[in-house]
């Protein structure tokens, strides 16, 4: 990661690496090797206070931030980060350790302030800024990122946070008129960041990109080898293990069995389509009741990374007519996170079903969410018991009024916040000209899962 970030860093750029006492010395050695000892600029000690349970040691109340540059021609803006003196120059009458100055000079010095030292005790951790708390254990406060971004970039520069978490870096960069890129493996982190950015007045348009199949292909090759046949077998076995299913042999479309239900594992590089489901169902009918690995129920669990639009509703309806019980479950991106796998924190949630009520009056289209059906058998009881109306499952929804089949353009949205938990369930849009339009509606539920529905309208 450090090598890649060095290559991406601008010639006049800086990188800040935050760590605690557990790994700081190891990280420093790696950064010296990658960026060069001569480009080490600061070891910043970020101090904070608060209650501690430590009684046999000095309480751990600081983190370390290593600052490196790529070259010796780096941006540093001291005037933008000056802070007041703890005790004014006028009060002490000093300008240096030995020198003195007149009142006018001392007032000027007080007004200008000083450049912060490399130990920062004036910026607390997130605990003292309750309005910012979003539930991330390593969340940084906005004043901390404001000092860093102001010091090492100018307006219009590009700021990258490749572990954005709760989105503090892009939020502060946006407010300071910097361009930004934020990345995170957690879909929950991306969702929280999206809502945080949308809450900024006059936020500039941004897009959420998913590396999708390319990221998964790289992960699959790195994890399971280059030989295609072996890679596919090992990949399916890995997913089946996480799903607590038993592998089965002799089938093309059926890969495992769990509690009498057959299991299909979707490919990393293509969505599960209606055609795939037809093949799965045909093979299932030939397999039922034959051999020890045969299904003992009429159920099939279809696990996929992506699903074709509305395959959940269309394929399920056809399957019911054929006497099959299909469950569509999303393979979570967490399976690519070794830490989540090691902790066993992997959940395969069923796809939800979204219902909308469109109403067209001339060129005015009104869309209303009419129902959001989320299968609840995999949902924790404490979450289920807190839901009294279907709309409480919805955390965010957005509309692309003219979806072209490629990128979803967020042209309207409503979402819940800590301050306002209300959600608007109906909205309208007036088209400029007549024509046939595809409207895409995207919902993100409280579990962080996406559900998208498309409808066709003809504006006259």
Short mmCIF file of C-alpha atoms in Angstrom, two decimals, residues 21-413:
data_model
loop_
_atom_site.label_atom_id
_atom_site.label_comp_id
_atom_site.label_asym_id
_atom_site.label_seq_id
_atom_site.Cartn_x
_atom_site.Cartn_y
_atom_site.Cartn_z
CA UNK A 21 1.70 2.80 20.16
CA UNK A 22 1.06 -0.81 19.05
CA UNK A 23 2.48 -0.44 15.55
CA UNK A 24 4.05 3.01 15.31
CA UNK A 25 7.67 1.84 15.31
CA UNK A 26 7.01 -0.80 12.64
CA UNK A 27 5.17 1.69 10.42
CA UNK A 28 7.97 4.23 10.78
CA UNK A 29 10.51 1.68 9.51
CA UNK A 30 8.34 0.86 6.47
CA UNK A 31 7.72 4.53 5.67
CA UNK A 32 11.44 5.33 5.92
CA UNK A 33 12.19 2.58 3.43
CA UNK A 34 9.44 3.54 0.97
CA UNK A 35 9.55 7.35 1.14
CA UNK A 36 13.15 7.77 2.27
CA UNK A 37 14.42 8.83 5.67
CA UNK A 38 15.31 12.23 4.21
CA UNK A 39 11.62 12.84 3.42
CA UNK A 40 10.47 12.26 6.99
CA UNK A 41 9.08 15.62 8.14
CA UNK A 42 7.35 15.21 11.49
CA UNK A 43 6.30 12.79 14.16
CA UNK A 44 3.16 14.51 15.41
CA UNK A 45 1.91 13.50 18.84
CA UNK A 46 -1.86 13.92 19.04
CA UNK A 47 -2.72 14.23 22.73
CA UNK A 48 -6.14 13.82 24.29
CA UNK A 49 -7.62 13.20 27.71
CA UNK A 50 -10.53 11.36 29.23
CA UNK A 51 -11.38 8.55 31.65
CA UNK A 52 -9.09 5.52 31.78
CA UNK A 53 -9.31 2.06 33.34
CA UNK A 54 -5.53 1.70 33.46
CA UNK A 55 -4.22 1.58 37.03
CA UNK A 56 -0.95 -0.34 36.67
CA UNK A 57 0.44 1.82 33.84
CA UNK A 58 0.38 5.41 32.66
CA UNK A 59 -2.89 5.79 30.72
CA UNK A 60 -2.49 5.71 26.92
CA UNK A 61 -3.64 9.16 25.87
CA UNK A 62 -1.92 9.95 22.61
CA UNK A 63 -1.68 8.73 19.04
CA UNK A 64 1.11 9.28 16.53
CA UNK A 65 0.83 10.84 13.09
CA UNK A 66 3.85 10.39 10.81
CA UNK A 67 4.21 13.05 8.12
CA UNK A 68 6.30 12.35 5.01
CA UNK A 69 6.77 14.21 1.75
CA UNK A 70 7.63 12.77 -1.66
CA UNK A 71 10.39 15.30 -2.37
CA UNK A 72 11.97 18.29 -0.68
CA UNK A 73 9.67 20.60 -2.66
CA UNK A 74 6.52 20.03 -0.63
CA UNK A 75 3.59 22.31 0.19
CA UNK A 76 3.46 23.65 3.72
CA UNK A 77 1.16 26.57 4.55
CA UNK A 78 2.12 27.86 8.02
CA UNK A 79 -0.04 30.98 7.80
CA UNK A 80 -3.24 28.97 7.40
CA UNK A 81 -2.77 26.90 10.56
CA UNK A 82 -1.52 29.42 13.12
CA UNK A 83 -3.04 29.21 16.61
CA UNK A 84 -3.15 31.67 19.54
CA UNK A 85 -0.30 31.73 22.01
CA UNK A 86 -1.11 30.02 25.28
CA UNK A 87 0.07 33.19 27.03
CA UNK A 88 0.06 36.34 24.95
CA UNK A 89 3.27 38.04 23.86
CA UNK A 90 1.88 41.29 25.27
CA UNK A 91 1.48 39.72 28.70
CA UNK A 92 5.03 38.35 28.73
CA UNK A 93 6.58 41.26 26.86
CA UNK A 94 8.75 38.85 24.89
CA UNK A 95 9.18 38.11 21.20
CA UNK A 96 11.99 35.59 21.65
CA UNK A 97 13.56 33.91 24.61
CA UNK A 98 15.86 36.90 25.13
CA UNK A 99 14.42 39.76 23.12
CA UNK A 100 11.71 42.33 23.88
CA UNK A 101 9.59 44.55 21.67
CA UNK A 102 7.25 47.54 21.87
CA UNK A 103 3.50 47.21 22.46
CA UNK A 104 2.58 47.57 18.78
CA UNK A 105 4.91 44.73 17.81
CA UNK A 106 3.61 42.55 20.65
CA UNK A 107 0.01 43.12 19.58
CA UNK A 108 0.93 42.14 16.02
CA UNK A 109 2.56 38.95 17.27
CA UNK A 110 -0.49 38.09 19.37
CA UNK A 111 -2.80 38.64 16.41
CA UNK A 112 -0.69 36.49 14.11
CA UNK A 113 -0.38 33.57 16.53
CA UNK A 114 2.11 30.73 16.26
CA UNK A 115 2.64 27.64 14.14
CA UNK A 116 1.52 24.61 16.18
CA UNK A 117 4.31 22.48 17.59
CA UNK A 118 4.53 18.78 16.75
CA UNK A 119 2.48 17.86 19.81
CA UNK A 120 -1.19 18.71 19.49
CA UNK A 121 -3.08 19.01 22.74
CA UNK A 122 -5.50 21.66 21.49
CA UNK A 123 -7.51 19.26 19.31
CA UNK A 124 -9.39 16.61 21.26
CA UNK A 125 -10.54 13.26 19.93
CA UNK A 126 -14.03 12.70 18.58
CA UNK A 127 -15.44 12.04 22.05
CA UNK A 128 -15.67 15.74 22.87
CA UNK A 129 -17.49 16.62 19.62
CA UNK A 130 -20.79 14.81 20.15
CA UNK A 131 -22.45 16.23 17.04
CA UNK A 132 -19.86 14.50 14.84
CA UNK A 133 -19.96 11.03 16.43
CA UNK A 134 -21.00 8.40 13.87
CA UNK A 135 -20.01 5.23 15.69
CA UNK A 136 -16.63 4.50 14.10
CA UNK A 137 -13.95 3.50 16.65
CA UNK A 138 -11.13 5.31 14.78
CA UNK A 139 -13.17 8.36 13.72
CA UNK A 140 -11.14 11.59 13.59
CA UNK A 141 -12.47 15.00 14.53
CA UNK A 142 -12.95 17.59 11.80
CA UNK A 143 -10.52 20.15 13.37
CA UNK A 144 -7.74 17.55 13.16
CA UNK A 145 -8.28 16.97 9.44
CA UNK A 146 -8.76 20.70 8.85
CA UNK A 147 -5.28 21.43 10.21
CA UNK A 148 -3.69 18.66 8.15
CA UNK A 149 -5.45 19.56 4.89
CA UNK A 150 -4.82 23.30 5.26
CA UNK A 151 -1.15 22.72 6.04
CA UNK A 152 -0.31 20.47 3.10
CA UNK A 153 -2.65 21.46 0.26
CA UNK A 154 -4.10 24.45 -1.54
CA UNK A 155 -7.62 25.08 -2.79
CA UNK A 156 -8.35 22.90 -5.81
CA UNK A 157 -5.75 20.28 -4.85
CA UNK A 158 -6.69 16.60 -4.68
CA UNK A 159 -6.88 14.86 -1.28
CA UNK A 160 -7.00 11.07 -0.93
CA UNK A 161 -8.14 9.02 2.06
CA UNK A 162 -7.95 5.32 1.20
CA UNK A 163 -9.50 4.23 4.53
CA UNK A 164 -12.20 6.89 4.81
CA UNK A 165 -14.34 5.24 7.51
CA UNK A 166 -16.95 7.78 8.61
CA UNK A 167 -15.95 10.25 5.89
CA UNK A 168 -14.25 12.98 7.93
CA UNK A 169 -11.53 13.58 5.32
CA UNK A 170 -13.78 14.06 2.27
CA UNK A 171 -16.22 16.14 4.34
CA UNK A 172 -13.49 18.52 5.49
CA UNK A 173 -11.85 18.58 2.05
CA UNK A 174 -15.20 19.51 0.49
CA UNK A 175 -15.70 22.35 2.97
CA UNK A 176 -12.17 23.64 2.27
CA UNK A 177 -12.73 23.63 -1.50
CA UNK A 178 -10.38 20.73 -2.20
CA UNK A 179 -11.08 17.94 -4.62
CA UNK A 180 -11.11 14.54 -2.97
CA UNK A 181 -11.12 10.78 -3.42
CA UNK A 182 -12.35 8.56 -0.58
CA UNK A 183 -12.21 4.77 -0.51
CA UNK A 184 -13.20 2.06 1.93
CA UNK A 185 -13.84 -1.67 1.81
CA UNK A 186 -16.90 -1.34 4.06
CA UNK A 187 -20.18 -0.62 2.27
CA UNK A 188 -21.48 0.78 5.56
CA UNK A 189 -18.60 3.27 5.63
CA UNK A 190 -19.38 4.35 2.08
CA UNK A 191 -23.06 4.79 2.93
CA UNK A 192 -22.28 6.88 6.04
CA UNK A 193 -19.83 8.99 4.03
CA UNK A 194 -22.42 9.57 1.30
CA UNK A 195 -25.00 10.82 3.80
CA UNK A 196 -22.41 12.99 5.54
CA UNK A 197 -21.41 14.65 2.28
CA UNK A 198 -25.01 15.22 1.22
CA UNK A 199 -25.60 17.10 4.49
CA UNK A 200 -23.01 19.74 3.50
CA UNK A 201 -24.73 22.85 2.06
CA UNK A 202 -24.02 23.29 -1.68
CA UNK A 203 -21.95 20.11 -1.84
CA UNK A 204 -20.54 19.60 -5.32
CA UNK A 205 -21.73 16.57 -7.32
CA UNK A 206 -19.86 13.35 -6.58
CA UNK A 207 -20.08 9.78 -7.81
CA UNK A 208 -19.81 6.49 -5.92
CA UNK A 209 -17.76 4.01 -7.91
CA UNK A 210 -17.51 0.29 -7.29
CA UNK A 211 -14.53 -1.61 -8.64
CA UNK A 212 -16.91 -4.55 -8.72
CA UNK A 213 -15.79 -7.51 -10.76
CA UNK A 214 -12.25 -6.18 -11.33
CA UNK A 215 -11.53 -6.03 -7.62
CA UNK A 216 -13.09 -9.45 -7.12
CA UNK A 217 -11.11 -10.98 -10.00
CA UNK A 218 -7.83 -9.72 -8.51
CA UNK A 219 -8.85 -11.00 -5.08
CA UNK A 220 -9.85 -14.41 -6.47
CA UNK A 221 -6.54 -14.86 -8.32
CA UNK A 222 -4.48 -13.74 -5.32
CA UNK A 223 -6.43 -15.92 -2.91
CA UNK A 224 -6.96 -19.10 -4.94
CA UNK A 225 -4.23 -19.21 -7.61
CA UNK A 226 -3.92 -18.73 -11.36
CA UNK A 227 -5.15 -22.13 -12.57
CA UNK A 228 -8.73 -21.41 -13.64
CA UNK A 229 -10.33 -24.76 -12.77
CA UNK A 230 -8.68 -25.02 -9.37
CA UNK A 231 -9.39 -21.35 -8.66
CA UNK A 232 -13.11 -21.81 -9.28
CA UNK A 233 -13.28 -24.91 -7.07
CA UNK A 234 -11.38 -23.27 -4.20
CA UNK A 235 -13.43 -20.09 -4.49
CA UNK A 236 -16.72 -21.98 -4.27
CA UNK A 237 -15.50 -24.07 -1.35
CA UNK A 238 -14.42 -20.88 0.47
CA UNK A 239 -17.85 -19.26 0.05
CA UNK A 240 -19.65 -22.50 0.98
CA UNK A 241 -17.58 -22.74 4.18
CA UNK A 242 -18.53 -19.18 5.13
CA UNK A 243 -22.17 -20.02 4.38
CA UNK A 244 -21.85 -23.21 6.48
CA UNK A 245 -22.84 -25.37 3.51
CA UNK A 246 -21.43 -28.69 2.31
CA UNK A 247 -19.90 -28.93 -1.21
CA UNK A 248 -21.50 -31.33 -3.71
CA UNK A 249 -20.01 -32.78 -6.88
CA UNK A 250 -21.38 -33.83 -10.24
CA UNK A 251 -23.35 -30.69 -11.04
CA UNK A 252 -22.62 -27.63 -13.15
CA UNK A 253 -24.98 -25.12 -11.54
CA UNK A 254 -25.47 -26.61 -8.06
CA UNK A 255 -22.41 -26.28 -5.82
CA UNK A 256 -23.48 -27.12 -2.27
CA UNK A 257 -26.21 -28.17 0.10
CA UNK A 258 -27.37 -26.70 3.42
CA UNK A 259 -30.25 -27.96 5.55
CA UNK A 260 -31.63 -29.89 2.58
CA UNK A 261 -31.54 -26.84 0.29
CA UNK A 262 -29.24 -26.71 -2.73
CA UNK A 263 -26.80 -23.81 -3.00
CA UNK A 264 -25.52 -22.00 -6.09
CA UNK A 265 -22.43 -19.76 -5.86
CA UNK A 266 -22.42 -16.88 -8.34
CA UNK A 267 -19.37 -15.92 -10.38
CA UNK A 268 -17.17 -13.03 -9.24
CA UNK A 269 -17.26 -11.36 -12.66
CA UNK A 270 -20.90 -11.45 -13.75
CA UNK A 271 -24.32 -10.90 -12.18
CA UNK A 272 -26.83 -13.68 -11.61
CA UNK A 273 -29.29 -13.43 -14.50
CA UNK A 274 -32.72 -14.83 -15.28
CA UNK A 275 -31.04 -17.24 -17.71
CA UNK A 276 -28.74 -18.51 -14.93
CA UNK A 277 -31.75 -19.17 -12.72
CA UNK A 278 -33.46 -21.14 -15.50
CA UNK A 279 -30.37 -23.38 -15.75
CA UNK A 280 -30.17 -23.74 -11.96
CA UNK A 281 -33.84 -24.74 -11.76
CA UNK A 282 -33.52 -27.25 -14.62
CA UNK A 283 -30.54 -28.96 -13.00
CA UNK A 284 -32.28 -28.93 -9.63
CA UNK A 285 -35.31 -30.80 -11.05
CA UNK A 286 -33.01 -33.48 -12.48
CA UNK A 287 -31.16 -33.80 -9.16
CA UNK A 288 -33.99 -33.89 -6.62
CA UNK A 289 -34.26 -37.17 -4.76
CA UNK A 290 -31.23 -38.78 -6.45
CA UNK A 291 -28.21 -39.79 -4.36
CA UNK A 292 -26.94 -38.73 -0.94
CA UNK A 293 -26.16 -35.19 -2.10
CA UNK A 294 -29.64 -34.68 -3.53
CA UNK A 295 -31.87 -31.94 -2.06
CA UNK A 296 -34.54 -33.01 0.40
CA UNK A 297 -36.66 -29.88 -0.05
CA UNK A 298 -37.76 -27.78 -3.00
CA UNK A 299 -35.46 -24.97 -1.91
CA UNK A 300 -32.48 -23.34 -3.65
CA UNK A 301 -30.27 -20.64 -2.11
CA UNK A 302 -28.67 -18.53 -4.84
CA UNK A 303 -25.66 -16.57 -3.59
CA UNK A 304 -24.39 -13.81 -5.84
CA UNK A 305 -22.23 -10.70 -5.80
CA UNK A 306 -24.56 -8.92 -8.19
CA UNK A 307 -28.00 -9.65 -9.56
CA UNK A 308 -29.58 -8.49 -12.80
CA UNK A 309 -32.25 -5.80 -12.40
CA UNK A 310 -35.40 -7.10 -10.70
CA UNK A 311 -34.28 -10.73 -11.04
CA UNK A 312 -35.45 -11.19 -7.46
CA UNK A 313 -39.08 -10.42 -8.31
CA UNK A 314 -39.29 -11.84 -11.85
CA UNK A 315 -37.43 -15.11 -11.23
CA UNK A 316 -39.12 -15.70 -7.88
CA UNK A 317 -42.56 -15.42 -9.48
CA UNK A 318 -41.63 -17.92 -12.20
CA UNK A 319 -40.09 -20.28 -9.63
CA UNK A 320 -43.23 -20.25 -7.51
CA UNK A 321 -45.25 -21.30 -10.55
CA UNK A 322 -42.81 -24.20 -10.99
CA UNK A 323 -43.10 -25.20 -7.31
CA UNK A 324 -39.61 -24.01 -6.32
CA UNK A 325 -38.62 -21.98 -3.27
CA UNK A 326 -35.82 -19.61 -4.30
CA UNK A 327 -33.85 -17.41 -1.90
CA UNK A 328 -31.50 -14.80 -3.35
CA UNK A 329 -28.68 -13.82 -1.03
CA UNK A 330 -25.94 -11.27 -1.49
CA UNK A 331 -22.32 -12.38 -1.09
CA UNK A 332 -20.99 -9.59 1.14
CA UNK A 333 -17.81 -7.75 0.20
CA UNK A 334 -16.63 -8.61 3.74
CA UNK A 335 -15.59 -12.07 2.46
CA UNK A 336 -12.54 -10.32 0.93
CA UNK A 337 -11.55 -8.92 4.33
CA UNK A 338 -9.32 -11.45 6.16
CA UNK A 339 -10.09 -9.85 9.51
CA UNK A 340 -13.86 -10.20 9.06
CA UNK A 341 -13.42 -13.80 7.89
CA UNK A 342 -11.22 -14.62 10.88
CA UNK A 343 -13.78 -13.12 13.28
CA UNK A 344 -16.62 -14.97 11.57
CA UNK A 345 -18.42 -11.67 11.03
CA UNK A 346 -19.93 -12.62 7.64
CA UNK A 347 -23.65 -12.33 6.97
CA UNK A 348 -25.50 -13.36 3.80
CA UNK A 349 -28.68 -11.28 3.66
CA UNK A 350 -31.59 -12.03 1.35
CA UNK A 351 -32.42 -9.52 -1.35
CA UNK A 352 -35.25 -7.18 -0.52
CA UNK A 353 -38.21 -6.36 -2.77
CA UNK A 354 -39.07 -2.75 -3.51
CA UNK A 355 -42.52 -1.56 -4.56
CA UNK A 356 -43.21 1.91 -5.90
CA UNK A 357 -46.33 3.75 -7.01
CA UNK A 358 -45.74 6.01 -10.05
CA UNK A 359 -48.26 8.64 -11.10
CA UNK A 360 -47.87 10.62 -14.34
CA UNK A 361 -49.74 13.85 -15.04
CA UNK A 362 -48.61 15.35 -18.35
CA UNK A 363 -44.89 15.96 -17.79
CA UNK A 364 -45.01 15.64 -14.01
CA UNK A 365 -44.02 12.25 -12.60
CA UNK A 366 -44.63 11.44 -8.95
CA UNK A 367 -42.88 8.45 -7.36
CA UNK A 368 -44.00 7.08 -4.02
CA UNK A 369 -42.41 4.23 -2.07
CA UNK A 370 -45.34 1.93 -1.35
CA UNK A 371 -43.59 -1.05 0.27
CA UNK A 372 -40.17 -2.44 1.08
CA UNK A 373 -40.17 -6.14 1.84
CA UNK A 374 -37.04 -7.45 3.49
CA UNK A 375 -36.81 -11.17 4.42
CA UNK A 376 -36.35 -11.24 8.16
CA UNK A 377 -35.17 -14.75 8.98
CA UNK A 378 -31.50 -13.67 8.83
CA UNK A 379 -32.05 -10.37 10.67
CA UNK A 380 -31.05 -10.19 14.37
CA UNK A 381 -34.02 -10.24 16.73
CA UNK A 382 -33.11 -6.92 18.37
CA UNK A 383 -33.27 -5.24 14.95
CA UNK A 384 -36.54 -6.94 13.94
CA UNK A 385 -38.28 -6.04 17.19
CA UNK A 386 -37.50 -2.34 16.72
CA UNK A 387 -39.33 -2.20 13.36
CA UNK A 388 -43.06 -1.37 13.46
CA UNK A 389 -43.53 -0.12 9.86
CA UNK A 390 -41.91 -1.23 6.60
CA UNK A 391 -40.51 2.26 5.95
CA UNK A 392 -38.26 1.96 9.01
CA UNK A 393 -36.11 -0.50 7.05
CA UNK A 394 -35.26 2.29 4.59
CA UNK A 395 -32.33 4.51 5.55
CA UNK A 396 -31.84 6.27 2.21
CA UNK A 397 -33.41 6.33 -1.22
CA UNK A 398 -32.58 8.14 -4.43
CA UNK A 399 -33.91 8.52 -7.97
CA UNK A 400 -32.31 8.81 -11.39
CA UNK A 401 -35.13 10.29 -13.48
CA UNK A 402 -33.43 9.46 -16.79
CA UNK A 403 -31.41 6.29 -16.27
CA UNK A 404 -29.30 5.42 -19.32
CA UNK A 405 -28.35 1.90 -18.25
CA UNK A 406 -24.80 2.70 -17.13
CA UNK A 407 -24.09 4.94 -14.13
CA UNK A 408 -26.81 5.73 -11.60
CA UNK A 409 -27.07 9.53 -11.33
CA UNK A 410 -28.35 10.62 -7.95
CA UNK A 411 -30.76 13.41 -9.01
CA UNK A 412 -32.90 13.38 -5.86
CA UNK A 413 -32.56 11.74 -2.47
#
